[in-house]
mmCIF file of C-alpha atoms in Angstrom:
data_model
loop_
_atom_site.group_PDB
_atom_site.id
_atom_site.type_symbol
_atom_site.label_atom_id
_atom_site.label_comp_id
_atom_site.label_asym_id
_atom_site.label_seq_id
_atom_site.Cartn_x
_atom_site.Cartn_y
_atom_site.Cartn_z
ATOM 1 C CA UNK Q 134 -106.595 17.131 -51.835
ATOM 2 C CA UNK Q 135 -104.446 15.581 -54.547
ATOM 3 C CA UNK Q 136 -104.620 11.870 -55.190
ATOM 4 C CA UNK Q 137 -101.666 9.532 -55.543
ATOM 5 C CA UNK Q 138 -101.665 7.397 -58.697
ATOM 6 C CA UNK Q 139 -101.107 3.780 -57.645
ATOM 7 C CA UNK Q 140 -102.542 1.954 -60.666
ATOM 8 C CA UNK Q 141 -102.064 2.592 -64.371
ATOM 9 C CA UNK Q 142 -103.328 0.692 -67.416
ATOM 10 C CA UNK Q 143 -101.275 1.229 -70.568
ATOM 11 C CA UNK Q 144 -102.187 -2.055 -72.249
ATOM 12 C CA UNK Q 145 -102.409 -2.226 -76.061
ATOM 13 C CA UNK Q 146 -101.295 1.392 -76.313
ATOM 14 C CA UNK Q 147 -98.439 0.948 -78.817
ATOM 15 C CA UNK Q 148 -95.805 1.871 -76.212
ATOM 16 C CA UNK Q 149 -92.384 1.497 -77.912
ATOM 17 C CA UNK Q 150 -89.128 0.414 -76.285
ATOM 18 C CA UNK Q 151 -87.784 3.929 -75.677
ATOM 19 C CA UNK Q 152 -91.001 5.031 -73.952
ATOM 20 C CA UNK Q 153 -90.949 1.838 -71.852
ATOM 21 C CA UNK Q 154 -87.367 2.657 -70.859
ATOM 22 C CA UNK Q 155 -88.462 6.101 -69.649
ATOM 23 C CA UNK Q 156 -91.276 4.484 -67.643
ATOM 24 C CA UNK Q 157 -88.754 2.089 -66.096
ATOM 25 C CA UNK Q 158 -86.490 4.946 -65.032
ATOM 26 C CA UNK Q 159 -89.409 6.831 -63.470
ATOM 27 C CA UNK Q 160 -90.269 3.728 -61.432
ATOM 28 C CA UNK Q 161 -86.793 3.871 -59.903
ATOM 29 C CA UNK Q 162 -87.816 7.023 -58.016
ATOM 30 C CA UNK Q 163 -91.610 6.634 -57.769
ATOM 31 C CA UNK Q 164 -92.606 4.000 -55.212
ATOM 32 C CA UNK Q 165 -96.294 4.954 -55.058
ATOM 33 C CA UNK Q 166 -97.358 2.918 -58.114
ATOM 34 C CA UNK Q 167 -98.323 -0.653 -57.261
ATOM 35 C CA UNK Q 168 -99.500 -1.835 -60.692
ATOM 36 C CA UNK Q 169 -98.770 -0.712 -64.226
ATOM 37 C CA UNK Q 170 -100.345 -2.918 -66.916
ATOM 38 C CA UNK Q 171 -98.416 -2.958 -70.192
ATOM 39 C CA UNK Q 172 -99.943 -5.991 -71.940
ATOM 40 C CA UNK Q 173 -99.839 -6.071 -75.731
ATOM 41 C CA UNK Q 174 -97.197 -3.398 -76.307
ATOM 42 C CA UNK Q 175 -94.085 -3.459 -78.547
ATOM 43 C CA UNK Q 176 -91.787 -3.006 -75.536
ATOM 44 C CA UNK Q 177 -88.774 -4.593 -77.216
ATOM 45 C CA UNK Q 178 -85.681 -5.913 -75.482
ATOM 46 C CA UNK Q 179 -84.665 -2.530 -74.023
ATOM 47 C CA UNK Q 180 -88.104 -1.818 -72.548
ATOM 48 C CA UNK Q 181 -88.546 -5.272 -71.024
ATOM 49 C CA UNK Q 182 -85.065 -5.285 -69.525
ATOM 50 C CA UNK Q 183 -85.483 -1.821 -68.017
ATOM 51 C CA UNK Q 184 -88.888 -2.615 -66.518
ATOM 52 C CA UNK Q 185 -87.729 -5.874 -64.934
ATOM 53 C CA UNK Q 186 -84.635 -4.173 -63.548
ATOM 54 C CA UNK Q 187 -86.991 -1.609 -61.987
ATOM 55 C CA UNK Q 188 -88.992 -4.450 -60.412
ATOM 56 C CA UNK Q 189 -85.858 -6.085 -58.990
ATOM 57 C CA UNK Q 190 -84.453 -2.876 -57.512
ATOM 58 C CA UNK Q 191 -87.685 -1.201 -56.393
ATOM 59 C CA UNK Q 192 -88.229 -0.629 -52.684
ATOM 60 C CA UNK Q 193 -91.945 -1.122 -53.408
ATOM 61 C CA UNK Q 194 -92.408 -4.874 -53.007
ATOM 62 C CA UNK Q 195 -96.020 -4.681 -54.228
ATOM 63 C CA UNK Q 196 -94.980 -3.353 -57.649
ATOM 64 C CA UNK Q 197 -96.453 -5.499 -60.425
ATOM 65 C CA UNK Q 198 -95.939 -5.009 -64.177
ATOM 66 C CA UNK Q 199 -97.991 -7.444 -66.322
ATOM 67 C CA UNK Q 200 -96.481 -7.659 -69.836
ATOM 68 C CA UNK Q 201 -98.500 -10.448 -71.454
ATOM 69 C CA UNK Q 202 -98.616 -10.524 -75.243
ATOM 70 C CA UNK Q 203 -95.808 -7.991 -75.650
ATOM 71 C CA UNK Q 204 -93.291 -8.080 -78.485
ATOM 72 C CA UNK Q 205 -89.864 -8.434 -76.873
ATOM 73 C CA UNK Q 206 -88.013 -9.231 -80.109
ATOM 74 C CA UNK Q 207 -87.791 -5.623 -81.300
ATOM 75 C CA UNK Q 208 -84.293 -4.187 -81.110
ATOM 76 C CA UNK Q 209 -83.046 -0.821 -82.348
ATOM 77 C CA UNK Q 210 -79.246 -0.907 -82.786
ATOM 78 C CA UNK Q 211 -79.189 2.864 -82.306
ATOM 79 C CA UNK Q 212 -80.878 2.684 -78.904
ATOM 80 C CA UNK Q 213 -78.993 2.896 -75.627
ATOM 81 C CA UNK Q 214 -77.543 -0.475 -74.644
ATOM 82 C CA UNK Q 215 -77.272 -0.759 -70.834
ATOM 83 C CA UNK Q 216 -75.133 -3.890 -71.235
ATOM 84 C CA UNK Q 217 -72.479 -1.889 -73.102
ATOM 85 C CA UNK Q 218 -72.746 1.521 -71.481
ATOM 86 C CA UNK Q 219 -69.164 2.636 -72.147
ATOM 87 C CA UNK Q 220 -68.941 5.485 -74.617
ATOM 88 C CA UNK Q 221 -69.421 9.169 -75.313
ATOM 89 C CA UNK Q 222 -72.867 10.742 -75.144
ATOM 90 C CA UNK Q 223 -74.427 14.047 -76.195
ATOM 91 C CA UNK Q 224 -77.731 14.035 -74.311
ATOM 92 C CA UNK Q 225 -80.537 16.562 -74.700
ATOM 93 C CA UNK Q 226 -81.953 16.693 -71.176
ATOM 94 C CA UNK Q 227 -85.286 18.137 -72.318
ATOM 95 C CA UNK Q 228 -85.996 14.840 -74.116
ATOM 96 C CA UNK Q 229 -87.244 12.281 -71.547
ATOM 97 C CA UNK Q 230 -85.560 9.309 -73.239
ATOM 98 C CA UNK Q 231 -82.151 10.995 -73.390
ATOM 99 C CA UNK Q 232 -82.446 12.265 -69.816
ATOM 100 C CA UNK Q 233 -83.349 8.735 -68.703
ATOM 101 C CA UNK Q 234 -80.079 7.501 -70.221
ATOM 102 C CA UNK Q 235 -78.145 9.887 -67.978
ATOM 103 C CA UNK Q 236 -80.223 8.759 -64.983
ATOM 104 C CA UNK Q 237 -79.238 5.160 -65.732
ATOM 105 C CA UNK Q 238 -75.557 6.094 -66.051
ATOM 106 C CA UNK Q 239 -75.768 7.853 -62.669
ATOM 107 C CA UNK Q 240 -77.394 4.755 -61.156
ATOM 108 C CA UNK Q 241 -74.659 2.529 -62.586
ATOM 109 C CA UNK Q 242 -71.889 4.815 -61.335
ATOM 110 C CA UNK Q 243 -73.491 4.784 -57.873
ATOM 111 C CA UNK Q 244 -74.054 1.044 -57.604
ATOM 112 C CA UNK Q 245 -71.645 -0.832 -59.872
ATOM 113 C CA UNK Q 246 -67.959 -1.401 -59.361
ATOM 114 C CA UNK Q 247 -65.994 -0.372 -62.440
ATOM 115 C CA UNK Q 248 -68.551 2.193 -63.638
ATOM 116 C CA UNK Q 249 -67.536 5.840 -63.607
ATOM 117 C CA UNK Q 250 -67.819 9.154 -65.410
ATOM 118 C CA UNK Q 251 -64.572 10.109 -67.135
ATOM 119 C CA UNK Q 252 -65.929 13.554 -67.951
ATOM 120 C CA UNK Q 253 -69.202 15.450 -67.728
ATOM 121 C CA UNK Q 254 -69.960 18.873 -69.222
ATOM 122 C CA UNK Q 255 -73.318 20.632 -68.892
ATOM 123 C CA UNK Q 256 -74.072 23.004 -71.776
ATOM 124 C CA UNK Q 257 -76.851 25.541 -71.186
ATOM 125 C CA UNK Q 258 -77.470 28.736 -73.179
ATOM 126 C CA UNK Q 259 -74.079 28.424 -74.894
ATOM 127 C CA UNK Q 260 -72.346 28.268 -71.511
ATOM 128 C CA UNK Q 261 -70.354 25.146 -70.632
ATOM 129 C CA UNK Q 262 -69.794 23.945 -67.090
ATOM 130 C CA UNK Q 263 -67.552 21.000 -66.249
ATOM 131 C CA UNK Q 264 -68.978 18.825 -63.485
ATOM 132 C CA UNK Q 265 -66.748 16.595 -61.379
ATOM 133 C CA UNK Q 266 -68.469 13.746 -59.538
ATOM 134 C CA UNK Q 267 -67.278 10.960 -57.273
ATOM 135 C CA UNK Q 268 -68.858 8.067 -55.402
ATOM 136 C CA UNK Q 269 -69.025 8.198 -51.624
ATOM 137 C CA UNK Q 270 -70.619 6.114 -48.905
ATOM 138 C CA UNK Q 271 -74.068 7.497 -48.184
ATOM 139 C CA UNK Q 272 -73.308 7.865 -44.476
ATOM 140 C CA UNK Q 273 -70.127 9.836 -45.168
ATOM 141 C CA UNK Q 274 -71.838 11.937 -47.814
ATOM 142 C CA UNK Q 275 -74.393 12.968 -45.194
ATOM 143 C CA UNK Q 276 -71.831 15.313 -43.633
ATOM 144 C CA UNK Q 277 -71.811 17.394 -46.795
ATOM 145 C CA UNK Q 278 -69.650 20.257 -45.575
ATOM 146 C CA UNK Q 279 -66.849 17.858 -44.520
ATOM 147 C CA UNK Q 280 -66.951 19.251 -40.988
ATOM 148 C CA UNK Q 281 -67.594 15.765 -39.656
ATOM 149 C CA UNK Q 282 -70.818 17.089 -38.125
ATOM 150 C CA UNK Q 283 -74.349 16.488 -39.408
ATOM 151 C CA UNK Q 284 -77.177 19.030 -39.240
ATOM 152 C CA UNK Q 285 -80.915 18.304 -39.454
ATOM 153 C CA UNK Q 286 -81.096 18.474 -43.265
ATOM 154 C CA UNK Q 287 -78.118 16.156 -43.645
ATOM 155 C CA UNK Q 288 -79.573 13.820 -41.013
ATOM 156 C CA UNK Q 289 -82.860 13.622 -42.905
ATOM 157 C CA UNK Q 290 -81.014 12.787 -46.134
ATOM 158 C CA UNK Q 291 -78.977 10.155 -44.295
ATOM 159 C CA UNK Q 292 -82.096 8.559 -42.820
ATOM 160 C CA UNK Q 293 -83.741 8.411 -46.245
ATOM 161 C CA UNK Q 294 -80.622 6.820 -47.744
ATOM 162 C CA UNK Q 295 -80.855 4.047 -45.148
ATOM 163 C CA UNK Q 296 -84.524 3.327 -45.772
ATOM 164 C CA UNK Q 297 -85.994 5.308 -42.856
ATOM 165 C CA UNK Q 298 -88.889 7.650 -43.673
ATOM 166 C CA UNK Q 299 -88.649 10.494 -41.121
ATOM 167 C CA UNK Q 300 -91.763 12.391 -40.087
ATOM 168 C CA UNK Q 301 -91.932 16.150 -40.613
ATOM 169 C CA UNK Q 302 -89.586 17.812 -38.117
ATOM 170 C CA UNK Q 303 -88.329 14.471 -36.758
ATOM 171 C CA UNK Q 304 -84.724 15.060 -37.868
ATOM 172 C CA UNK Q 305 -84.582 18.404 -36.048
ATOM 173 C CA UNK Q 306 -86.032 16.831 -32.889
ATOM 174 C CA UNK Q 307 -83.459 14.042 -33.006
ATOM 175 C CA UNK Q 308 -80.634 16.541 -33.461
ATOM 176 C CA UNK Q 309 -81.729 18.460 -30.361
ATOM 177 C CA UNK Q 310 -82.001 15.217 -28.408
ATOM 178 C CA UNK Q 311 -78.505 13.970 -29.329
ATOM 179 C CA UNK Q 312 -76.827 17.406 -29.533
ATOM 180 C CA UNK Q 313 -74.771 17.397 -26.339
ATOM 181 C CA UNK Q 314 -72.616 20.462 -27.047
ATOM 182 C CA UNK Q 315 -75.433 22.721 -28.301
ATOM 183 C CA UNK Q 316 -73.984 23.239 -31.810
ATOM 184 C CA UNK Q 317 -77.147 22.173 -33.625
ATOM 185 C CA UNK Q 318 -75.306 19.208 -35.113
ATOM 186 C CA UNK Q 319 -74.324 15.658 -34.223
ATOM 187 C CA UNK Q 320 -71.056 13.834 -34.879
ATOM 188 C CA UNK Q 321 -70.708 10.847 -37.208
ATOM 189 C CA UNK Q 322 -70.380 8.386 -34.305
ATOM 190 C CA UNK Q 323 -73.601 9.806 -32.820
ATOM 191 C CA UNK Q 324 -75.272 9.362 -36.218
ATOM 192 C CA UNK Q 325 -74.288 5.683 -36.240
ATOM 193 C CA UNK Q 326 -75.634 5.237 -32.694
ATOM 194 C CA UNK Q 327 -78.859 6.912 -33.770
ATOM 195 C CA UNK Q 328 -79.226 4.538 -36.728
ATOM 196 C CA UNK Q 329 -78.661 1.617 -34.355
ATOM 197 C CA UNK Q 330 -81.629 2.824 -32.299
ATOM 198 C CA UNK Q 331 -83.765 2.294 -35.434
ATOM 199 C CA UNK Q 332 -82.389 -1.260 -35.683
ATOM 200 C CA UNK Q 333 -80.696 -0.304 -38.940
ATOM 201 C CA UNK Q 334 -77.485 -2.057 -39.916
ATOM 202 C CA UNK Q 335 -75.534 0.436 -42.054
ATOM 203 C CA UNK Q 336 -74.976 -0.826 -45.597
ATOM 204 C CA UNK Q 337 -72.304 0.360 -48.005
ATOM 205 C CA UNK Q 338 -74.816 2.259 -50.121
ATOM 206 C CA UNK Q 339 -73.087 4.674 -52.455
ATOM 207 C CA UNK Q 340 -74.185 8.026 -53.799
ATOM 208 C CA UNK Q 341 -72.762 10.123 -56.618
ATOM 209 C CA UNK Q 342 -71.636 13.476 -55.230
ATOM 210 C CA UNK Q 343 -70.998 16.745 -57.078
ATOM 211 C CA UNK Q 344 -67.506 17.638 -55.852
ATOM 212 C CA UNK Q 345 -68.121 21.400 -56.230
ATOM 213 C CA UNK Q 346 -71.152 21.432 -53.912
ATOM 214 C CA UNK Q 347 -70.479 18.297 -51.817
ATOM 215 C CA UNK Q 348 -74.111 17.363 -52.380
ATOM 216 C CA UNK Q 349 -75.641 14.381 -54.194
ATOM 217 C CA UNK Q 350 -75.532 14.985 -57.937
ATOM 218 C CA UNK Q 351 -78.926 15.779 -59.463
ATOM 219 C CA UNK Q 352 -79.528 15.368 -63.189
ATOM 220 C CA UNK Q 353 -80.538 18.756 -64.681
ATOM 221 C CA UNK Q 354 -83.864 19.134 -66.480
ATOM 222 C CA UNK Q 355 -82.593 21.333 -69.318
ATOM 223 C CA UNK Q 356 -79.580 21.822 -71.545
ATOM 224 C CA UNK Q 357 -77.221 19.236 -73.009
ATOM 225 C CA UNK Q 358 -74.888 16.922 -71.132
ATOM 226 C CA UNK Q 359 -71.685 15.845 -72.847
ATOM 227 C CA UNK Q 360 -70.562 12.662 -71.131
ATOM 228 C CA UNK Q 361 -67.761 10.143 -71.369
ATOM 229 C CA UNK Q 362 -68.573 7.016 -69.374
ATOM 230 C CA UNK Q 363 -66.806 3.718 -68.783
ATOM 231 C CA UNK Q 364 -68.160 0.372 -67.556
ATOM 232 C CA UNK Q 365 -65.413 -2.169 -66.847
ATOM 233 C CA UNK Q 366 -67.933 -4.920 -65.966
ATOM 234 C CA UNK Q 367 -66.378 -5.717 -62.587
ATOM 235 C CA UNK Q 368 -68.920 -7.368 -60.255
ATOM 236 C CA UNK Q 369 -68.669 -6.762 -56.511
ATOM 237 C CA UNK Q 370 -70.546 -9.079 -54.165
ATOM 238 C CA UNK Q 371 -71.090 -6.458 -51.484
ATOM 239 C CA UNK Q 372 -72.720 -3.918 -53.774
ATOM 240 C CA UNK Q 373 -74.246 -5.726 -56.735
ATOM 241 C CA UNK Q 374 -75.606 -9.140 -55.776
ATOM 242 C CA UNK Q 375 -79.382 -9.006 -55.660
ATOM 243 C CA UNK Q 376 -80.962 -9.945 -52.356
ATOM 244 C CA UNK Q 377 -83.238 -12.931 -51.798
ATOM 245 C CA UNK Q 378 -86.142 -10.520 -51.359
ATOM 246 C CA UNK Q 379 -85.507 -8.666 -54.631
ATOM 247 C CA UNK Q 380 -85.056 -11.907 -56.592
ATOM 248 C CA UNK Q 381 -88.262 -13.262 -55.059
ATOM 249 C CA UNK Q 382 -90.091 -10.126 -56.166
ATOM 250 C CA UNK Q 383 -88.648 -10.447 -59.668
ATOM 251 C CA UNK Q 384 -89.678 -14.119 -59.863
ATOM 252 C CA UNK Q 385 -93.245 -13.268 -58.834
ATOM 253 C CA UNK Q 386 -93.512 -10.748 -61.665
ATOM 254 C CA UNK Q 387 -91.957 -13.142 -64.174
ATOM 255 C CA UNK Q 388 -94.297 -16.016 -63.270
ATOM 256 C CA UNK Q 389 -97.320 -13.745 -63.692
ATOM 257 C CA UNK Q 390 -96.366 -13.307 -67.365
ATOM 258 C CA UNK Q 391 -96.677 -15.995 -70.035
ATOM 259 C CA UNK Q 392 -93.260 -15.363 -71.639
ATOM 260 C CA UNK Q 393 -91.379 -15.664 -68.363
ATOM 261 C CA UNK Q 394 -88.413 -17.666 -69.703
ATOM 262 C CA UNK Q 395 -87.799 -15.156 -72.511
ATOM 263 C CA UNK Q 396 -88.246 -12.288 -70.056
ATOM 264 C CA UNK Q 397 -85.749 -13.833 -67.631
ATOM 265 C CA UNK Q 398 -83.147 -13.957 -70.406
ATOM 266 C CA UNK Q 399 -83.450 -10.174 -70.721
ATOM 267 C CA UNK Q 400 -83.886 -9.425 -67.016
ATOM 268 C CA UNK Q 401 -80.675 -11.118 -65.892
ATOM 269 C CA UNK Q 402 -78.473 -9.025 -68.168
ATOM 270 C CA UNK Q 403 -76.559 -6.686 -65.886
ATOM 271 C CA UNK Q 404 -77.633 -8.627 -62.778
ATOM 272 C CA UNK Q 405 -75.500 -10.830 -60.517
ATOM 273 C CA UNK Q 406 -76.614 -13.530 -58.097
ATOM 274 C CA UNK Q 407 -75.348 -15.523 -55.157
ATOM 275 C CA UNK Q 408 -75.903 -19.291 -55.089
ATOM 276 C CA UNK Q 409 -79.145 -19.201 -53.062
ATOM 277 C CA UNK Q 410 -80.768 -16.565 -55.268
ATOM 278 C CA UNK Q 411 -79.675 -18.331 -58.467
ATOM 279 C CA UNK Q 412 -81.161 -21.569 -57.116
ATOM 280 C CA UNK Q 413 -84.467 -19.767 -56.563
ATOM 281 C CA UNK Q 414 -84.502 -18.801 -60.252
ATOM 282 C CA UNK Q 415 -83.662 -22.327 -61.422
ATOM 283 C CA UNK Q 416 -86.348 -23.876 -59.199
ATOM 284 C CA UNK Q 417 -89.048 -21.324 -60.004
ATOM 285 C CA UNK Q 418 -88.538 -20.130 -63.569
ATOM 286 C CA UNK Q 419 -86.305 -22.713 -65.244
ATOM 287 C CA UNK Q 420 -88.098 -25.679 -63.649
ATOM 288 C CA UNK Q 421 -88.555 -28.320 -66.328
ATOM 289 C CA UNK Q 422 -85.683 -27.008 -68.441
ATOM 290 C CA UNK Q 423 -82.685 -29.177 -69.213
ATOM 291 C CA UNK Q 424 -80.436 -28.760 -66.182
ATOM 292 C CA UNK Q 425 -77.324 -28.160 -68.289
ATOM 293 C CA UNK Q 426 -79.100 -25.490 -70.353
ATOM 294 C CA UNK Q 427 -80.437 -23.890 -67.182
ATOM 295 C CA UNK Q 428 -76.957 -23.778 -65.688
ATOM 296 C CA UNK Q 429 -75.455 -22.391 -68.894
ATOM 297 C CA UNK Q 430 -78.054 -19.630 -68.771
ATOM 298 C CA UNK Q 431 -77.444 -18.555 -65.175
ATOM 299 C CA UNK Q 432 -73.720 -19.218 -64.548
ATOM 300 C CA UNK Q 433 -72.432 -16.116 -66.405
ATOM 301 C CA UNK Q 434 -74.442 -14.048 -63.927
ATOM 302 C CA UNK Q 435 -72.974 -15.469 -60.711
ATOM 303 C CA UNK Q 436 -71.295 -12.953 -58.431
ATOM 304 C CA UNK Q 437 -68.077 -14.961 -58.159
ATOM 305 C CA UNK Q 438 -66.465 -18.338 -58.871
ATOM 306 C CA UNK Q 439 -67.181 -19.666 -55.373
ATOM 307 C CA UNK Q 440 -70.939 -19.139 -55.716
ATOM 308 C CA UNK Q 441 -70.846 -20.583 -59.247
ATOM 309 C CA UNK Q 442 -69.121 -23.750 -57.992
ATOM 310 C CA UNK Q 443 -71.690 -24.155 -55.210
ATOM 311 C CA UNK Q 444 -74.504 -23.878 -57.759
ATOM 312 C CA UNK Q 445 -72.890 -26.489 -60.019
ATOM 313 C CA UNK Q 446 -72.353 -28.930 -57.142
ATOM 314 C CA UNK Q 447 -75.986 -28.623 -56.042
ATOM 315 C CA UNK Q 448 -77.456 -29.189 -59.509
ATOM 316 C CA UNK Q 449 -75.089 -31.311 -61.595
ATOM 317 C CA UNK Q 450 -74.121 -34.578 -59.954
ATOM 318 C CA UNK Q 451 -73.027 -36.340 -63.150
ATOM 319 C CA UNK Q 452 -69.370 -35.424 -63.635
ATOM 320 C CA UNK Q 453 -69.654 -35.915 -67.414
ATOM 321 C CA UNK Q 454 -72.215 -33.086 -67.581
ATOM 322 C CA UNK Q 455 -69.685 -30.653 -66.131
ATOM 323 C CA UNK Q 456 -67.323 -31.051 -69.084
#
């Protein structure tokens, strides 16, 4: 039997920022690792930011990444900057770091308002193929053939997208149970009823779909990808605000590290918060800081003006401090 790696110690191993970024991207899809120790490494700004973003977005709430004694001041101006992702890219997909950049662009296009691929061309063995992608609701993308009906494979993908881990053969059994007309499929309204039976409230999760195949886009392992990407930096409360649970998980990881204030400064780049979650950060991480400085640090990352005003009213009672 194979064993599942759930603990890794990479401390004092001279792991640079680009390698840390690749590790962070792998954690986005690998929820079996509970601890990865990276103490004493030159992770740099890019590596630290990527790893903390992975912590905040991971479905694995036991994930812990100690980063004590790391150098976060390193910055390579030629490295990928997730805060300014707009641009043209020529990515060699056989190089893990360059492939991880495309994975991050796909994640941004799937989750962030104002992020999209303008063009995408896959070059393999001197042959170029233009790929057209678009964002769709995960539930709608489940019916991949646009028939409005969902078969067992599409049902399984839909269940996974909504956080339900189906057992082997469970999707097929559910199809047969709900398939009234004997077509081997269920309709979208039946799918929603089925999700309700799991006590799942459908969320507007988005997936990037390859228009040619009507299937979720998968980043190739080989060849080059020529990409033009735009990020308009438009926050959307419904899609981008981090939940209380994810912020709590991020805070736990930050407090376990000695440089938690410096790490927070990097972690919050690209993140947006509602008033309650921002208050958690102020109370837990910025406790003891000057209240005006703490507010100046967190306000640019509020999801909207209403939440920002609520945060100000709860923390700054002296009107003169608001000027």
